[in-house]
Each structure stands twice: as structure tokens, then as C-alpha cells.
């Protein structure tokens, strides 16, 4: 069990560019969550997948954001036309079927929009 | 809408002190309450999870309590060590999809 992995760990991009992040959950975890954390704040929920189905989206997830989990394994989070306000740490977590409340977090992807 | 508050925002103590971190939440209809540790620039590590039917959980030098009726949880750290320096976050799980609602955290610094 290698834990939740995220790639890249750091991303610097210019305003207006598109970026995509990847999350690989712990194998056989059927639930996957994305959170966003800005400096000095706690993480905020963005979206949730159960297997390949996206079951909940926060209103924080504007139409510039899209997330997928095509085969119920890894997930991608894409941000189109990035803005400086998108600068944050993007955290992914997964949880197993038998214990949905136990979320295991990845190291995060830190996005800086210049 | 659930709101989670943590007090104090920052805490600095000398090594060896016992300390208490506080977490309060506005909606008592929670499924569970978790405490996490976050080191600078890193992800979150779960420390303790208390189910809504439980009153407390213990792990080593850590003890977390939950009082749903008053909307409060505390994390007690005994005999603090410099390695305990980190940000501590509390979060509660909703009764639906188990998304976590986090507080803003307490930054702890333990000096040798």
C-alpha cells in the first residue's frame, strides 16, 4: 500500500493557462475526494466520486473546474483559464468502501498562478 | 451550513507542557469528528477519529473528546515534544457523502 499520490507536487503557471492535476488513490478505495486549501485556512471540499460517478460538487467548483475519474481508479482535476485566485494547495483523499469516513490524504499539489 | 472554529489560532509552548486545543462546530448533526496533523507544505495525517456515539479516543500522548450537545471537541496533548510542532486541524464528517468540513487550524510550536 503506497498511499495516495498526487502529481505534480508543484505547478507554476501564468494566468489564463490550463492546468491538470492527477490523483492516484489507495488501490481498491472506491471513494475519492478533492479539497482546496488556501494559506492559513483549512481544506475546503470541492468534489467527490464514488467509483467513477461524481456524486457531489461544491459551489466552489466553478465552470472553469472539471474533475473526472474515468475508470474508478485515478482522478484528474482540470482548471481552465487559471486566475490568481486559484493559487492554492489541491488535496486529494480516498477512503475504502467499508470505512467511508476514514479519508487518507495525498501530499497535495501546490498551484501558483502568476 | 456547518461552521467549524478552532481556538487558539496559534500556540507556543515549552517542551514538556500539557496542552489543549479546542474545536467548536455549529451543527451537532455530525457523523464523526476527526483531528488531523499537517506539517508545513504537506498533506494531512489523521490522528484520531471519534464516532458521534463515542465520547473520546486516545492514542499514545493524544486524547480527543467530543461533546455533541455543546458542539465542542478538544485535543489534549500530554508532555509535548518539539516533534509535535505542526498545524492541527479538526474536521467533522457530514451524514451524507462523508465530506469533511474543516476548521482553520491551530499552529503549534513546541520549543526545546
PDB file of C-alpha atoms in Angstrom, chain A:
ATOM      1  CA  UNK A   1       0.000   0.000   0.000  1.00  0.00           C
ATOM      2  CA  UNK A   2       1.795   3.080  -1.237  1.00  0.00           C
ATOM      3  CA  UNK A   3      -0.720   5.658  -0.059  1.00  0.00           C
ATOM      4  CA  UNK A   4      -2.429   8.392  -2.059  1.00  0.00           C
ATOM      5  CA  UNK A   5      -0.144  10.017  -4.622  1.00  0.00           C
ATOM      6  CA  UNK A   6      -0.555  13.301  -6.457  1.00  0.00           C
ATOM      7  CA  UNK A   7       1.227  14.678  -9.462  1.00  0.00           C
ATOM      8  CA  UNK A   8       2.706  17.190  -9.907  1.00  0.00           C
ATOM      9  CA  UNK A   9       3.650  18.297  -6.412  1.00  0.00           C
ATOM     10  CA  UNK A  10       4.170  21.868  -7.543  1.00  0.00           C
ATOM     11  CA  UNK A  11       2.868  23.770 -10.559  1.00  0.00           C
ATOM     12  CA  UNK A  12       3.583  27.351 -11.551  1.00  0.00           C
ATOM     13  CA  UNK A  13       1.515  28.689 -14.388  1.00  0.00           C
ATOM     14  CA  UNK A  14       0.631  32.003 -15.954  1.00  0.00           C
ATOM     15  CA  UNK A  15      -2.836  33.447 -15.646  1.00  0.00           C
ATOM     16  CA  UNK A  16      -5.092  32.192 -18.397  1.00  0.00           C
ATOM     17  CA  UNK A  17      -3.344  28.856 -18.894  1.00  0.00           C
ATOM     18  CA  UNK A  18      -4.995  25.476 -18.310  1.00  0.00           C
ATOM     19  CA  UNK A  19      -3.606  23.044 -15.752  1.00  0.00           C
ATOM     20  CA  UNK A  20      -4.384  19.423 -14.929  1.00  0.00           C
ATOM     21  CA  UNK A  21      -3.608  17.553 -11.731  1.00  0.00           C
ATOM     22  CA  UNK A  22      -3.661  13.828 -11.163  1.00  0.00           C
ATOM     23  CA  UNK A  23      -4.536  11.817  -8.072  1.00  0.00           C
ATOM     24  CA  UNK A  24      -3.911   8.108  -7.612  1.00  0.00           C
ATOM     25  CA  UNK A  25      -5.893   6.803  -4.624  1.00  0.00           C
ATOM     26  CA  UNK A  26      -5.059   3.813  -2.499  1.00  0.00           C
ATOM     27  CA  UNK A  27      -5.882   0.756  -4.562  1.00  0.00           C
ATOM     28  CA  UNK A  28      -9.419  -0.541  -4.107  1.00  0.00           C
ATOM     29  CA  UNK A  29     -10.592   2.627  -2.366  1.00  0.00           C
ATOM     30  CA  UNK A  30     -13.886   3.356  -4.046  1.00  0.00           C
ATOM     31  CA  UNK A  31     -14.329   6.928  -2.786  1.00  0.00           C
ATOM     32  CA  UNK A  32     -12.196   9.854  -3.878  1.00  0.00           C
ATOM     33  CA  UNK A  33     -12.363  13.462  -2.724  1.00  0.00           C
ATOM     34  CA  UNK A  34     -10.780  16.724  -3.876  1.00  0.00           C
ATOM     35  CA  UNK A  35     -10.225  19.600  -1.472  1.00  0.00           C
ATOM     36  CA  UNK A  36      -8.642  23.031  -1.870  1.00  0.00           C
ATOM     37  CA  UNK A  37      -6.599  24.730   0.836  1.00  0.00           C
ATOM     38  CA  UNK A  38      -5.512  28.350   0.754  1.00  0.00           C
ATOM     39  CA  UNK A  39      -2.829  29.776   3.022  1.00  0.00           C
ATOM     40  CA  UNK A  40      -3.845  29.853   6.661  1.00  0.00           C
ATOM     41  CA  UNK A  41      -7.153  28.110   6.061  1.00  0.00           C
ATOM     42  CA  UNK A  42      -8.430  24.592   6.452  1.00  0.00           C
ATOM     43  CA  UNK A  43      -9.156  22.486   3.381  1.00  0.00           C
ATOM     44  CA  UNK A  44     -12.481  23.101   1.636  1.00  0.00           C
ATOM     45  CA  UNK A  45     -14.410  20.356  -0.119  1.00  0.00           C
ATOM     46  CA  UNK A  46     -14.551  20.572  -3.915  1.00  0.00           C
ATOM     47  CA  UNK A  47     -15.965  17.312  -5.236  1.00  0.00           C
ATOM     48  CA  UNK A  48     -16.496  13.634  -4.501  1.00  0.00           C
ATOM     49  CA  UNK A  49     -16.500  10.430  -6.543  1.00  0.00           C
ATOM     50  CA  UNK A  50     -17.865   7.041  -5.690  1.00  0.00           C
ATOM     51  CA  UNK A  51     -16.218   4.723  -8.189  1.00  0.00           C
ATOM     52  CA  UNK A  52     -16.461   6.609 -11.495  1.00  0.00           C
ATOM     53  CA  UNK A  53     -19.561   8.611 -10.587  1.00  0.00           C
ATOM     54  CA  UNK A  54     -19.166  12.221  -9.490  1.00  0.00           C
ATOM     55  CA  UNK A  55     -21.830  12.456  -6.799  1.00  0.00           C
ATOM     56  CA  UNK A  56     -21.318  15.884  -5.281  1.00  0.00           C
ATOM     57  CA  UNK A  57     -19.792  19.177  -6.317  1.00  0.00           C
ATOM     58  CA  UNK A  58     -19.244  22.235  -4.173  1.00  0.00           C
ATOM     59  CA  UNK A  59     -20.350  25.614  -5.402  1.00  0.00           C
ATOM     60  CA  UNK A  60     -16.647  26.487  -5.111  1.00  0.00           C
ATOM     61  CA  UNK A  61     -16.185  24.402  -8.247  1.00  0.00           C
ATOM     62  CA  UNK A  62     -16.885  26.987 -10.917  1.00  0.00           C
ATOM     63  CA  UNK A  63     -17.429  26.045 -14.552  1.00  0.00           C
ATOM     64  CA  UNK A  64     -13.693  26.514 -15.118  1.00  0.00           C
ATOM     65  CA  UNK A  65     -13.079  23.430 -12.994  1.00  0.00           C
ATOM     66  CA  UNK A  66     -13.729  19.879 -14.125  1.00  0.00           C
ATOM     67  CA  UNK A  67     -12.924  16.594 -12.455  1.00  0.00           C
ATOM     68  CA  UNK A  68     -13.045  13.077 -13.791  1.00  0.00           C
ATOM     69  CA  UNK A  69     -12.471   9.557 -12.576  1.00  0.00           C
ATOM     70  CA  UNK A  70     -12.963   7.630 -15.788  1.00  0.00           C
ATOM     71  CA  UNK A  71     -12.339   4.056 -14.645  1.00  0.00           C
ATOM     72  CA  UNK A  72     -12.962   4.441 -10.969  1.00  0.00           C
ATOM     73  CA  UNK A  73      -9.252   4.483 -10.238  1.00  0.00           C
ATOM     74  CA  UNK A  74      -7.171   7.648 -10.715  1.00  0.00           C
ATOM     75  CA  UNK A  75      -8.773  11.065 -10.954  1.00  0.00           C
ATOM     76  CA  UNK A  76      -7.869  14.297 -12.728  1.00  0.00           C
ATOM     77  CA  UNK A  77      -8.764  17.852 -11.809  1.00  0.00           C
ATOM     78  CA  UNK A  78      -8.505  20.408 -14.601  1.00  0.00           C
ATOM     79  CA  UNK A  79      -8.634  24.158 -14.199  1.00  0.00           C
ATOM     80  CA  UNK A  80      -9.190  26.160 -17.353  1.00  0.00           C
ATOM     81  CA  UNK A  81      -8.226  29.813 -17.797  1.00  0.00           C
ATOM     82  CA  UNK A  82      -6.485  29.960 -14.442  1.00  0.00           C
ATOM     83  CA  UNK A  83      -6.827  33.054 -12.281  1.00  0.00           C
ATOM     84  CA  UNK A  84      -4.594  34.274  -9.471  1.00  0.00           C
ATOM     85  CA  UNK A  85      -7.325  33.337  -7.009  1.00  0.00           C
ATOM     86  CA  UNK A  86      -6.864  29.697  -7.999  1.00  0.00           C
ATOM     87  CA  UNK A  87      -3.471  29.670  -6.271  1.00  0.00           C
ATOM     88  CA  UNK A  88      -3.814  27.095  -3.510  1.00  0.00           C
ATOM     89  CA  UNK A  89      -2.913  23.589  -2.401  1.00  0.00           C
ATOM     90  CA  UNK A  90      -5.139  20.993  -4.047  1.00  0.00           C
ATOM     91  CA  UNK A  91      -5.530  17.913  -1.878  1.00  0.00           C
ATOM     92  CA  UNK A  92      -6.872  14.528  -2.857  1.00  0.00           C
ATOM     93  CA  UNK A  93      -8.152  11.918  -0.415  1.00  0.00           C
ATOM     94  CA  UNK A  94      -9.540   8.415  -0.741  1.00  0.00           C
ATOM     95  CA  UNK A  95     -11.493   6.139   1.531  1.00  0.00           C
ATOM     96  CA  UNK A  96     -12.370   2.444   1.455  1.00  0.00           C
ATOM     97  CA  UNK A  97     -15.810   1.004   0.881  1.00  0.00           C
ATOM     98  CA  UNK A  98     -16.035  -0.450   4.373  1.00  0.00           C
ATOM     99  CA  UNK A  99     -14.944   2.736   6.149  1.00  0.00           C
ATOM    100  CA  UNK A 100     -16.042   5.742   4.124  1.00  0.00           C
ATOM    101  CA  UNK A 101     -15.298   8.111   6.987  1.00  0.00           C
ATOM    102  CA  UNK A 102     -11.576   7.249   7.050  1.00  0.00           C
ATOM    103  CA  UNK A 103     -10.056   9.558   4.481  1.00  0.00           C
ATOM    104  CA  UNK A 104      -6.400   9.175   3.569  1.00  0.00           C
ATOM    105  CA  UNK A 105      -4.851  12.308   2.129  1.00  0.00           C
ATOM    106  CA  UNK A 106      -2.198  12.713  -0.512  1.00  0.00           C
ATOM    107  CA  UNK A 107       0.689  15.211  -0.250  1.00  0.00           C
ATOM    108  CA  UNK A 108      -1.153  17.773  -2.369  1.00  0.00           C
ATOM    109  CA  UNK A 109      -0.374  19.787  -5.475  1.00  0.00           C
ATOM    110  CA  UNK A 110       0.611  23.386  -4.819  1.00  0.00           C
ATOM    111  CA  UNK A 111      -0.551  25.663  -7.633  1.00  0.00           C
ATOM    112  CA  UNK A 112       0.857  29.144  -8.101  1.00  0.00           C
ATOM    113  CA  UNK A 113      -0.746  31.352 -10.744  1.00  0.00           C
ATOM    114  CA  UNK A 114       1.404  34.333 -11.729  1.00  0.00           C
TER     115      UNK A 114
END
